[in-house]
Amino acid sequence: MNRLLFFFLIGLSVPVILIAQTRLLTIGEATNMNPKLNAANLSQLKWMGKSGNYSYVVRNTLIRGEVGSMKRDSILNLTKLNADLKDLISEPLAQFPSISFQDEKTILFSSGTKFIRYDFVSGMAEIVNSCDNKAENIDFEKQTYSIAYTRENNLYISLKGEEKAITTENNRGIVYGSSRVHRNEFGIDKGTFWSTKGNLLAFYRMDETLVTDYPLVVVNKRIAEVNPVKYPMAGMTSHKVTLGVYNITTGKTVYLKTDSSDSLHPASDIEYLTNITWSPDEKYIYIACLNRDQNHLRLNKYDVVTGNLVKTLFEEDNDHYIEPQHGPEFLNNDPSMFVWQSARDGFNHLYLYNDEGTLIRQLTHGNWVVQDFLKFDAGNTRAWFYCNKDNPLDKQLYCVNLKNGDPATITLLPGTHTAQISPDEKYILDNYNSIQVSRQIEVLDKNGKKIQVLLENENPLKDYKLGKMSVFTIKAEENTDLFCRLIKPVDFDSTKKYPAIIYVYGGPHSQLITDSWLGGAGLFLNYLAEQGYVVFTLDNRGTSNRGLDFEQVIHRQLGVAELSDQMKGVNYLKSLSWVDSTRIGINGWSYGGFLTILMMLKNPGTFKVAVCGGPVTDWQYYEVMYGERYMDTPESNPGGYKNACLLNYVKDLKGKLLIIHDYQDETVVLQNSLVFLKKCVDEGKQLDYFIYPGHEHNVRGKDRVHLNQKMVQYFNDYL
């Protein structure tokens, strides 16, 4: 660089930074409409086949790198790829596709419903399989290139481009291969399961014929139409699920006899079939079977040829509920040993079993949570996993020795880590962020020592004027630590009084405060601080990653412990000299909507303004799986349902309340807010109400800006 130009730029740097740091977020930016404000990333970063090289995509170009070297090679760009695909696809790819490596020079990707194998060295491409353009729930098997998919309520496979119907069901109440089995509880996100070598396909069969239809109204036609969906409410008849196994070679289907009984295990106890897992030799399927009360689990082993139950490997009981999220993790190519995740000792940990159900040893112990399992090493001597052993707000990579159970920390920096182990297990791609780090990507050796930095941390908000954020704890009634996050207003002045907004969720499977970028707050909460509000969030008891005692305190009494803890947060806010205790607002969605209204009704006069979306107002209107896990049925827990029903406290409504609901909400059905609205009319209580037609249980896209504008305006007008 020219020295004169260099010093000229240096001379400008201070005033430029000073000017830049006065920038404020716009409502569009606060709604993530400006990708430049996201943390930088290396798109599609992954190891290449079995080599020690890695790749990522930059500006539609595939880049290759080598560990320990700063050398980078451009090995494929979108223009070249489209040129080589011109005879295979009708329209060129608009952007670089999502790829997986078959080997060091061959990638697999899809274009529409065509699956393509491409050698980027030779430029040779071929369609390895394709399926119907109307296909849904597409499940591509990377070894055989077979595709499983659904169309309407039936299941199909495509073999070398030829379609074969696995089912031909005319009754629309019976659905095959759907991803929405058990309403996606228990970690279920798909309805088909290829065997380990791709020779067999397991699939869910869901009989919804006895489930009540719930009417959703479609309003984009001149005469509105009813779109009925199956919605089993707590205490009502649910769907019946079985599991089929299709053999590609024979073309035959066998249904596992999950309804079979013996003297010790009556089949009538089985309600939910979860965590479907194949054995490595394709001979068996393992299913975590739950009763309807969700307090008794059996891990069952089934023969895929006969469909017979081979054995119940073990059982688990809990006074409250059991919620399996993961199936058995078999050691590499070893059908005789697996690791099981369980919170049976109060915290989620790893347990090593043999295939007869004999516990070999508990691998991890302590008052901390295994958050996820990653993989075994090639020699089946160690297992990698994520946990929060040293800090409940962290997600760290650990490994454990399968023989002696000694855990070792791999990632050494605090924060939230996502790791990829190299095929030779010598290196780790570590993508992490923390409160102080927007994102940094490093190559580590197998012990966690940093070898090189692939992406240096850079604050994408360095030009913006944000309020100061802090993370800390306060005490619950039982002296339990509750983590809190507070964002002070921009240009904070301790001699002034500021209104406060509490952002709440507070339900199961949530942790709003983490050691991650912005403390997990996101841009919208920072925008509220920019508007002059103190923004406060607390993770109450009932939320995740703190152990069963912390989580299960809500069982059969939703809204009790959560309310108590949230009010501890309110009292903390009131203790701050610079918070105006007469101007406190609340905002929350879904479970957070339930808590928002509950806090307002149970503490009349404490909150001046509340804005909530998609609130559950009466848990008898919520679905079976989630609702009964935490509340049991309305018949068995009438007191709990009565105490958690917001309609019973409408008479105490004081302050301004805005309820927002999505018109096509299939998660918290519209009935929840409508019955609350009617009760307010009956009690002579005023509130505000807004509907988003065409949206489900969230408002997405450009309409999200409209939603955020509405919420901010409501707080600005009334708080």
XYZ file of C-alpha atoms in Angstrom:
719
model
C 0.000 0.000 0.000
C 1.186 3.550 -0.742
C 2.571 4.976 2.548
C 0.793 8.308 2.109
C -2.507 6.544 1.493
C -1.828 4.300 4.497
C -1.365 7.241 6.882
C -4.351 9.011 5.359
C -6.539 6.026 6.152
C -5.072 5.755 9.656
C -5.807 9.411 10.210
C -9.440 8.897 9.220
C -9.947 5.761 11.241
C -10.809 7.385 14.562
C -13.547 9.757 13.340
C -14.923 7.089 11.012
C -15.269 4.673 13.931
C -16.812 7.327 16.113
C -19.393 8.119 13.470
C -20.045 4.447 12.723
C -20.661 3.611 16.377
C -23.634 5.945 16.445
C -25.570 3.754 13.999
C -28.825 2.310 15.274
C -30.647 -0.795 14.155
C -33.657 -0.361 11.909
C -36.737 -2.509 12.464
C -35.851 -4.435 9.301
C -32.330 -5.101 10.537
C -33.722 -6.116 13.923
C -35.831 -8.683 12.057
C -32.723 -10.205 10.450
C -33.445 -8.701 7.033
C -29.821 -7.599 6.636
C -27.549 -10.661 6.298
C -24.465 -8.464 6.792
C -25.384 -8.238 10.474
C -25.179 -12.005 10.901
C -21.968 -13.519 12.199
C -19.630 -14.433 9.340
C -19.434 -18.116 8.478
C -17.808 -20.610 6.139
C -20.748 -22.068 4.254
C -20.875 -25.857 3.991
C -17.620 -26.338 5.862
C -16.849 -30.061 5.991
C -14.133 -32.669 5.650
C -13.658 -33.972 2.117
C -14.301 -37.696 1.910
C -11.661 -39.635 3.827
C -8.879 -37.140 3.199
C -7.459 -34.664 5.677
C -8.642 -31.792 3.498
C -11.665 -29.654 4.163
C -13.861 -27.541 1.904
C -16.332 -24.695 2.078
C -18.272 -22.494 -0.317
C -17.587 -18.809 -0.893
C -19.530 -16.772 -3.463
C -20.728 -19.908 -5.296
C -17.222 -21.384 -5.431
C -16.067 -24.561 -3.696
C -12.779 -23.958 -1.862
C -10.386 -26.664 -0.669
C -7.973 -26.231 2.226
C -5.297 -28.322 3.916
C -4.727 -28.618 7.644
C -1.705 -26.614 8.757
C -1.453 -24.709 5.488
C -2.833 -21.356 4.460
C -3.067 -22.558 0.868
C -6.575 -22.504 -0.609
C -7.649 -23.920 -3.967
C -10.779 -23.028 -5.933
C -11.862 -26.451 -7.163
C -15.341 -25.776 -8.564
C -17.527 -22.775 -9.311
C -21.211 -22.516 -10.129
C -20.605 -21.521 -13.758
C -18.540 -24.662 -14.410
C -21.024 -26.840 -12.556
C -23.990 -25.502 -14.547
C -22.107 -26.024 -17.803
C -21.507 -29.676 -16.927
C -25.156 -30.116 -15.891
C -26.785 -28.482 -18.927
C -27.950 -31.809 -20.391
C -29.278 -33.121 -17.067
C -31.405 -30.323 -15.620
C -33.859 -27.985 -17.321
C -32.930 -24.838 -15.397
C -29.418 -23.881 -14.226
C -28.766 -23.850 -10.509
C -29.284 -20.384 -9.034
C -26.742 -20.988 -6.279
C -24.180 -23.559 -5.275
C -26.074 -26.668 -4.086
C -25.867 -28.296 -0.699
C -23.339 -31.089 -1.188
C -22.014 -34.212 0.498
C -18.747 -35.912 -0.405
C -18.837 -39.475 -1.663
C -15.055 -39.465 -1.921
C -12.318 -36.841 -2.312
C -13.422 -35.836 -5.808
C -17.074 -36.872 -6.028
C -20.033 -35.008 -4.589
C -23.754 -35.744 -4.282
C -26.447 -33.084 -4.387
C -30.018 -32.563 -5.509
C -31.685 -30.298 -8.043
C -35.395 -30.336 -7.397
C -36.231 -34.023 -7.107
C -33.204 -35.167 -9.116
C -30.205 -36.514 -7.227
C -26.895 -36.014 -8.998
C -23.418 -37.485 -8.628
C -20.649 -35.263 -9.946
C -16.909 -35.788 -10.359
C -15.416 -32.303 -10.197
C -12.061 -33.520 -11.530
C -13.406 -35.048 -14.754
C -16.529 -32.879 -14.957
C -18.670 -36.007 -15.383
C -22.187 -35.819 -13.964
C -25.059 -38.280 -13.839
C -28.518 -38.457 -12.330
C -28.361 -41.388 -9.922
C -32.075 -41.249 -9.106
C -35.128 -39.033 -9.225
C -38.677 -38.985 -7.964
C -42.064 -37.368 -8.517
C -42.114 -33.554 -8.488
C -44.996 -33.743 -6.003
C -42.988 -35.900 -3.595
C -42.880 -34.970 0.089
C -40.869 -36.311 3.034
C -38.015 -37.175 0.640
C -35.420 -39.515 2.179
C -32.365 -40.189 -0.035
C -30.162 -43.220 0.768
C -26.564 -42.368 -0.148
C -25.240 -45.914 -0.612
C -27.854 -47.415 -2.910
C -29.211 -44.056 -4.174
C -32.741 -45.237 -3.377
C -35.320 -42.591 -2.520
C -38.242 -42.973 -0.148
C -40.969 -40.347 -0.314
C -44.650 -39.736 0.235
C -47.429 -38.435 -1.970
C -50.634 -37.559 -0.171
C -51.027 -40.343 2.423
C -49.062 -43.111 0.685
C -45.414 -44.168 0.623
C -43.271 -44.780 -2.454
C -39.694 -45.570 -3.329
C -37.731 -44.772 -6.445
C -35.112 -47.258 -7.671
C -33.027 -45.922 -10.558
C -35.794 -43.503 -11.461
C -38.570 -46.091 -11.425
C -41.372 -45.524 -8.937
C -42.800 -48.321 -6.823
C -45.727 -47.906 -4.471
C -45.085 -49.446 -1.076
C -48.617 -48.647 0.077
C -51.890 -48.081 -1.794
C -54.156 -46.830 0.957
C -57.440 -45.166 -0.064
C -58.431 -44.158 3.462
C -56.937 -40.681 3.963
C -57.082 -41.216 7.715
C -54.251 -43.739 7.436
C -50.927 -42.102 6.667
C -47.605 -43.732 5.771
C -44.078 -42.368 6.110
C -45.147 -39.007 7.496
C -42.728 -36.880 9.492
C -45.498 -35.664 11.808
C -45.951 -38.926 13.708
C -46.630 -38.234 17.401
C -46.702 -34.571 16.359
C -42.875 -34.536 16.150
C -42.379 -35.111 19.865
C -39.618 -37.404 21.254
C -37.054 -36.097 18.773
C -39.071 -37.395 15.807
C -38.418 -35.424 12.626
C -38.995 -38.068 9.937
C -41.240 -41.012 9.145
C -38.893 -43.250 7.110
C -35.688 -44.975 8.224
C -33.242 -46.604 5.809
C -31.281 -49.556 7.169
C -27.533 -49.206 7.658
C -26.704 -50.629 4.216
C -29.807 -49.345 2.453
C -31.393 -52.747 1.767
C -34.510 -52.222 3.882
C -36.792 -49.329 4.721
C -38.646 -48.938 8.005
C -41.603 -46.568 8.038
C -44.374 -45.333 10.280
C -47.986 -46.226 9.613
C -50.255 -43.761 11.418
C -53.962 -44.486 11.797
C -55.784 -41.218 12.522
C -59.292 -42.412 11.690
C -60.524 -42.011 15.275
C -58.787 -38.674 15.871
C -61.068 -35.661 15.924
C -60.906 -33.280 12.955
C -60.045 -29.728 13.903
C -61.311 -27.042 11.466
C -58.834 -24.516 10.102
C -60.353 -21.932 7.786
C -58.661 -20.922 4.532
C -59.691 -17.372 3.595
C -57.892 -16.767 0.294
C -60.918 -17.857 -1.756
C -64.154 -15.982 -2.295
C -66.032 -18.572 -0.282
C -63.776 -19.513 2.596
C -63.067 -23.211 2.918
C -62.525 -25.476 5.888
C -59.211 -27.324 6.006
C -59.605 -30.013 8.680
C -56.482 -31.253 10.456
C -56.148 -34.094 12.918
C -55.610 -32.597 16.354
C -55.862 -34.978 19.331
C -56.339 -32.856 22.451
C -55.237 -33.911 25.919
C -57.379 -36.751 27.218
C -58.891 -37.497 23.796
C -58.350 -40.373 21.354
C -54.949 -40.206 19.719
C -53.626 -41.856 16.589
C -52.382 -45.447 16.514
C -48.891 -46.047 15.153
C -47.199 -49.190 13.875
C -43.890 -49.716 12.092
C -43.489 -51.469 8.754
C -40.282 -52.826 7.175
C -40.059 -52.992 3.387
C -37.525 -55.310 1.738
C -36.252 -53.864 -1.554
C -35.133 -57.259 -2.843
C -38.327 -59.220 -2.156
C -40.748 -56.321 -2.455
C -42.522 -57.476 0.707
C -43.482 -55.573 3.847
C -43.435 -56.958 7.390
C -45.080 -55.056 10.243
C -43.348 -55.257 13.596
C -45.553 -56.842 16.238
C -45.489 -53.912 18.610
C -48.965 -54.917 19.760
C -47.796 -58.332 20.988
C -47.913 -59.105 24.708
C -46.372 -61.359 27.282
C -47.083 -61.826 30.956
C -44.618 -59.132 31.971
C -45.217 -56.637 29.170
C -48.845 -56.077 28.192
C -49.057 -54.491 24.757
C -51.870 -52.222 25.889
C -49.225 -50.197 27.745
C -47.531 -49.141 24.492
C -48.729 -45.845 23.066
C -45.692 -44.189 21.500
C -43.025 -45.728 19.248
C -39.955 -43.517 19.243
C -36.222 -43.359 18.455
C -36.326 -45.928 15.636
C -32.816 -47.424 15.257
C -31.386 -50.111 12.976
C -28.709 -52.539 14.121
C -25.514 -52.297 12.017
C -26.148 -55.781 10.533
C -29.718 -54.834 9.443
C -31.207 -57.774 11.379
C -32.982 -55.870 14.127
C -34.829 -52.655 14.867
C -34.777 -51.064 18.301
C -37.742 -48.976 19.442
C -38.181 -46.917 22.583
C -41.776 -47.743 23.553
C -43.645 -45.425 25.911
C -46.958 -45.774 27.677
C -49.537 -43.030 27.341
C -48.650 -41.569 30.733
C -45.070 -41.264 29.432
C -43.637 -42.442 32.735
C -42.588 -45.951 31.675
C -40.176 -46.811 28.871
C -39.197 -50.114 27.310
C -36.354 -50.451 24.848
C -37.590 -53.247 22.592
C -35.625 -55.254 20.042
C -37.556 -56.606 17.010
C -36.647 -59.147 14.342
C -37.126 -57.487 10.930
C -37.761 -60.791 9.106
C -40.584 -62.048 11.323
C -41.608 -58.778 12.985
C -41.486 -60.550 16.346
C -40.388 -58.964 19.586
C -37.000 -60.481 20.380
C -36.558 -58.970 23.788
C -37.241 -56.003 26.019
C -33.664 -54.981 26.752
C -34.434 -52.779 29.741
C -37.133 -50.589 31.248
C -37.130 -47.162 32.868
C -39.655 -45.558 35.191
C -40.042 -42.017 36.437
C -42.545 -40.533 38.878
C -43.123 -37.643 36.475
C -42.245 -38.406 32.861
C -39.604 -39.919 30.581
C -38.775 -38.197 27.332
C -36.389 -40.176 25.117
C -34.884 -37.973 22.415
C -32.228 -40.334 21.007
C -32.097 -43.969 20.004
C -29.245 -46.399 20.711
C -25.878 -45.409 19.236
C -24.149 -48.594 18.081
C -20.398 -48.870 18.070
C -18.912 -48.791 14.568
C -19.933 -51.975 12.716
C -20.603 -53.691 16.030
C -24.203 -54.830 16.549
C -23.409 -56.137 20.027
C -22.770 -52.859 21.874
C -24.473 -49.494 22.042
C -24.634 -46.301 24.067
C -27.943 -45.109 25.481
C -28.761 -41.637 26.782
C -30.802 -41.440 29.963
C -31.575 -38.960 32.733
C -32.347 -41.785 35.181
C -29.894 -40.450 37.781
C -31.277 -36.924 37.491
C -29.033 -35.683 34.673
C -28.796 -36.849 31.074
C -25.793 -39.174 30.759
C -24.317 -41.929 28.585
C -24.701 -45.631 29.407
C -22.921 -48.503 27.666
C -25.036 -51.631 27.024
C -24.691 -54.895 25.160
C -27.407 -56.032 22.761
C -28.900 -58.330 25.413
C -29.749 -55.321 27.555
C -26.977 -55.815 30.120
C -25.561 -52.556 31.442
C -21.777 -52.615 31.037
C -21.167 -49.285 32.747
C -22.388 -45.731 33.107
C -19.917 -43.703 31.055
C -20.571 -40.187 32.345
C -21.587 -38.964 35.799
C -22.225 -35.708 37.602
C -24.569 -32.784 38.091
C -24.317 -31.714 34.468
C -26.010 -32.639 31.203
C -24.879 -34.542 28.131
C -26.481 -32.391 25.430
C -25.817 -34.622 22.422
C -23.809 -37.604 21.222
C -21.414 -37.065 18.311
C -19.609 -40.295 17.311
C -17.267 -43.139 18.266
C -13.654 -43.347 17.207
C -12.636 -45.977 14.647
C -11.291 -48.321 17.296
C -14.453 -48.091 19.431
C -12.401 -46.960 22.405
C -13.739 -43.418 22.812
C -16.971 -41.520 22.283
C -17.276 -37.808 21.546
C -20.206 -35.853 22.943
C -21.355 -32.332 23.850
C -22.060 -31.299 27.425
C -22.225 -28.384 29.858
C -19.989 -29.931 32.520
C -18.202 -26.726 33.532
C -20.922 -24.152 32.894
C -24.691 -24.653 32.431
C -24.606 -21.995 29.701
C -21.925 -23.736 27.615
C -21.919 -26.451 24.960
C -18.484 -28.074 24.955
C -16.966 -31.020 23.114
C -15.790 -33.843 25.379
C -14.699 -37.415 24.847
C -15.004 -40.381 27.166
C -13.032 -43.616 27.335
C -15.473 -46.537 26.934
C -13.427 -48.791 29.221
C -12.793 -46.606 32.234
C -15.293 -43.786 31.750
C -12.717 -41.013 32.103
C -14.042 -37.846 30.402
C -11.686 -35.358 28.781
C -12.336 -31.796 27.659
C -11.556 -31.181 23.994
C -12.736 -27.615 23.403
C -10.996 -25.335 25.855
C -12.590 -21.941 25.234
C -15.919 -21.024 26.879
C -18.960 -20.775 24.657
C -21.099 -22.828 22.307
C -19.194 -25.284 20.111
C -20.082 -27.355 17.060
C -17.414 -29.817 15.975
C -16.582 -32.079 13.046
C -14.054 -34.849 13.579
C -11.767 -35.602 10.614
C -12.008 -39.096 9.062
C -8.557 -40.008 10.411
C -9.550 -38.561 13.828
C -6.429 -36.406 14.008
C -8.189 -33.055 13.638
C -11.356 -31.219 14.566
C -13.157 -28.379 12.815
C -14.421 -26.282 15.722
C -17.090 -23.679 14.982
C -17.804 -21.722 18.144
C -19.279 -18.508 19.456
C -19.729 -16.922 22.848
C -20.978 -13.730 24.442
C -17.732 -12.083 23.315
C -17.199 -13.960 20.031
C -19.626 -13.705 17.109
C -18.044 -16.737 15.446
C -14.597 -18.218 15.137
C -13.699 -21.383 13.251
C -10.506 -23.212 14.124
C -8.726 -26.442 13.310
C -7.814 -28.290 16.498
C -5.756 -31.396 17.006
C -7.430 -34.400 18.615
C -6.627 -33.057 22.094
C -8.071 -29.612 21.425
C -4.880 -27.719 20.720
C -5.382 -24.947 18.162
C -3.536 -25.526 14.893
C -4.923 -22.739 12.739
C -7.769 -20.263 12.487
C -9.965 -20.604 9.413
C -12.313 -17.745 10.265
C -11.294 -14.953 12.610
C -13.873 -13.471 14.923
C -15.236 -10.136 13.707
C -18.063 -8.236 15.315
C -20.721 -7.662 12.602
C -22.316 -5.040 14.868
C -19.154 -3.046 15.518
C -20.637 -0.007 13.789
C -23.830 -0.140 15.852
C -24.621 1.429 19.157
C -25.907 -1.388 21.384
C -26.970 -1.319 24.982
C -24.658 -2.975 27.499
C -25.596 -6.599 28.158
C -24.906 -8.598 31.321
C -25.547 -12.230 32.303
C -25.897 -13.118 35.983
C -27.881 -15.222 38.461
C -30.523 -14.579 41.076
C -31.984 -17.082 43.530
C -35.271 -18.963 43.292
C -37.260 -19.746 46.437
C -35.316 -23.011 46.926
C -32.016 -21.109 46.647
C -31.587 -22.421 43.103
C -29.601 -20.266 40.709
C -31.685 -18.728 37.933
C -29.765 -17.332 34.988
C -30.736 -13.860 33.793
C -29.808 -11.567 30.924
C -30.251 -7.808 31.042
C -29.686 -5.296 28.255
C -29.479 -1.671 29.273
C -30.831 1.069 27.029
C -28.510 2.761 24.575
C -26.845 5.836 26.151
C -27.731 4.484 29.585
C -27.811 7.076 32.393
C -28.056 5.653 35.903
C -29.705 8.859 37.146
C -32.714 8.293 34.880
C -35.726 5.994 35.233
C -36.335 3.534 32.376
C -39.311 1.334 31.490
C -38.552 -2.395 31.347
C -39.720 -5.198 29.056
C -39.465 -8.813 30.171
C -39.078 -11.273 27.310
C -40.261 -14.696 28.456
C -40.633 -18.224 27.143
C -40.053 -20.381 30.198
C -41.272 -23.725 28.848
C -39.629 -27.132 28.381
C -36.933 -27.560 25.715
C -35.821 -23.965 26.036
C -32.738 -22.170 27.253
C -32.827 -18.505 26.319
C -29.655 -17.496 28.125
C -26.487 -19.153 26.856
C -22.827 -18.348 26.444
C -23.373 -17.565 22.783
C -23.282 -14.485 20.597
C -25.352 -11.677 22.139
C -26.041 -14.034 25.042
C -28.723 -15.654 22.898
C -30.709 -12.411 22.792
C -30.763 -11.751 19.049
C -31.207 -8.416 17.342
C -34.849 -7.652 18.160
C -34.272 -7.511 21.917
C -31.317 -5.228 21.289
C -33.613 -3.074 19.150
C -35.982 -2.746 22.124
C -33.028 -1.570 24.228
C -32.276 0.905 21.458
C -35.838 2.228 21.893
C -35.054 3.103 25.514
C -36.196 -0.031 27.346
C -34.421 -2.176 29.889
C -34.773 -5.677 28.387
C -34.741 -8.581 30.835
C -34.962 -12.365 30.413
C -34.871 -15.159 32.985
C -34.704 -18.935 32.491
C -37.076 -20.234 35.145
C -37.362 -23.746 36.525
C -38.920 -25.976 33.903
C -36.407 -24.991 31.215
C -33.626 -27.222 29.896
C -30.054 -28.302 30.609
C -30.232 -28.061 34.406
C -31.258 -31.611 35.377
C -34.568 -33.333 36.108
C -35.308 -31.680 39.461
C -35.025 -28.285 37.801
C -37.070 -29.308 34.754
C -39.750 -31.538 36.258
C -40.902 -29.204 39.010
C -43.618 -28.075 36.578
C -45.207 -31.544 36.276
C -49.012 -31.453 36.708
C -48.871 -27.774 37.729
C -47.856 -25.646 34.787
C -47.462 -21.984 35.633
C -46.669 -22.348 39.336
C -42.867 -22.584 39.626
C -42.442 -20.578 36.410
C -44.543 -17.735 37.791
C -42.716 -17.760 41.109
C -39.318 -17.577 39.402
C -40.331 -14.908 36.924
C -41.641 -12.755 39.759
C -38.236 -13.076 41.424
C -36.925 -11.451 38.268
C -39.554 -8.742 38.491
C -38.558 -8.021 42.081
C -34.950 -7.786 40.995
C -35.893 -5.222 38.339
C -37.849 -3.223 40.884
C -34.783 -3.134 43.134
C -32.793 -1.269 40.495
C -32.854 2.480 41.067
C -32.922 3.173 37.329
C -35.955 0.974 36.532
C -39.370 2.626 36.619
C -41.372 0.017 38.541
C -44.639 1.549 37.318
C -43.697 0.877 33.679
C -42.946 -2.843 33.347
C -44.081 -4.776 30.277
C -43.974 -8.444 29.185
C -43.630 -10.147 25.814
C -43.738 -13.846 24.930
C -44.925 -16.356 22.327
C -46.531 -19.802 22.654
C -45.560 -21.098 26.110
C -44.205 -17.604 26.632
C -47.623 -16.280 25.629
C -49.216 -18.441 28.323
C -46.769 -17.122 30.925
C -47.165 -13.533 29.724
C -50.906 -13.543 30.350
C -50.574 -15.585 33.555
C -48.051 -13.141 35.027
C -50.323 -10.230 34.200
C -53.477 -11.818 35.605
C -51.905 -13.229 38.766
C -50.172 -9.941 39.606
C -52.727 -7.242 38.722
C -51.206 -3.802 38.569
C -47.610 -5.026 38.399
C -47.449 -4.951 34.605
C -48.607 -1.959 32.636
C -48.450 -3.575 29.169
C -48.292 -7.120 27.813
C -47.909 -8.356 24.235
C -48.112 -12.064 23.493
C -48.544 -14.398 20.551
C -50.056 -17.860 20.117
C -50.817 -18.284 23.833
C -52.133 -21.477 25.394
C -54.983 -20.224 27.556
C -56.482 -23.573 28.572
C -54.320 -26.710 28.474
C -57.294 -28.936 27.698
C -57.128 -27.409 24.196
C -53.509 -28.486 23.697
C -52.362 -31.685 21.978
C -51.981 -35.104 23.561
C -48.252 -35.824 23.523
C -46.873 -32.569 24.907
C -49.890 -31.727 27.033
C -50.193 -35.056 28.800
C -46.434 -35.339 29.393
C -46.459 -32.264 31.577
C -50.056 -32.198 32.831
C -51.417 -35.757 32.506
C -55.061 -35.778 31.359
C -57.790 -33.318 32.366
C -59.627 -36.260 33.949
C -56.677 -37.359 36.109
C -55.476 -33.846 37.007
C -58.542 -31.579 37.145
C -56.974 -29.325 39.782
C -53.837 -28.762 37.737
C -55.808 -27.910 34.609
C -58.078 -25.571 36.558
C -55.164 -23.719 38.143
C -53.402 -23.329 34.784
C -56.520 -22.142 32.932
C -56.148 -18.427 32.249
C -59.888 -17.964 31.840
C -60.283 -18.352 35.597
C -58.338 -15.137 36.245
C -59.719 -12.811 33.553
C -61.605 -10.818 36.186
C -58.237 -9.623 37.502
C -56.991 -8.234 34.185
C -55.493 -4.804 34.655
C -53.368 -2.941 32.122
C -53.051 -3.041 28.349
C -52.971 -6.484 26.732
C -52.428 -7.315 23.058
C -52.911 -10.930 21.923
C -51.638 -11.967 18.490
C -52.507 -15.273 16.850
C -51.751 -16.936 13.521
C -54.919 -17.952 11.732
C -53.575 -21.299 10.477
C -51.907 -22.251 13.764
C -51.822 -26.061 14.062
C -49.724 -26.014 17.241
C -51.679 -23.710 19.544
C -55.071 -23.693 17.853
C -56.936 -20.412 17.521
C -59.582 -21.606 19.952
C -57.185 -20.784 22.803
C -57.208 -17.043 22.208
C -60.841 -16.910 21.047
C -62.223 -18.423 24.263
C -60.045 -16.023 26.229
C -61.365 -13.156 24.139
C -64.954 -14.258 24.813
C -64.272 -14.494 28.533
C -62.904 -10.937 28.507
C -66.103 -9.761 26.825
C -68.174 -11.622 29.415
C -66.195 -10.018 32.237
C -66.279 -6.560 30.669
C -62.503 -6.477 30.269
C -60.916 -4.622 27.373
C -57.979 -5.984 25.373
C -56.537 -5.751 21.872
C -56.411 -8.621 19.395
C -54.695 -9.176 16.038
C -54.718 -12.050 13.521
C -52.100 -13.031 10.927
C -53.916 -14.862 8.105
C -51.861 -17.426 6.190
C -49.354 -18.035 8.971
C -48.989 -21.017 11.265
C -47.322 -20.962 14.695
C -44.950 -18.171 13.777
C -44.827 -15.156 11.497
C -42.062 -15.478 8.922
C -40.625 -13.576 5.983
C -41.418 -9.932 5.390
C -44.526 -10.214 7.558
C -42.220 -10.671 10.534
C -41.234 -7.020 10.159
C -44.928 -6.131 10.394
C -45.238 -8.216 13.571
C -42.222 -6.586 15.199
C -43.441 -3.137 14.222
C -46.806 -3.876 15.820
C -45.261 -5.070 19.086
C -42.861 -2.138 19.337
C -45.608 0.344 18.547
C -47.822 -1.143 21.251
C -45.102 -0.789 23.864
C -44.235 2.725 22.663
C -47.890 3.785 22.812
C -48.762 2.364 26.219
C -45.596 1.658 28.209
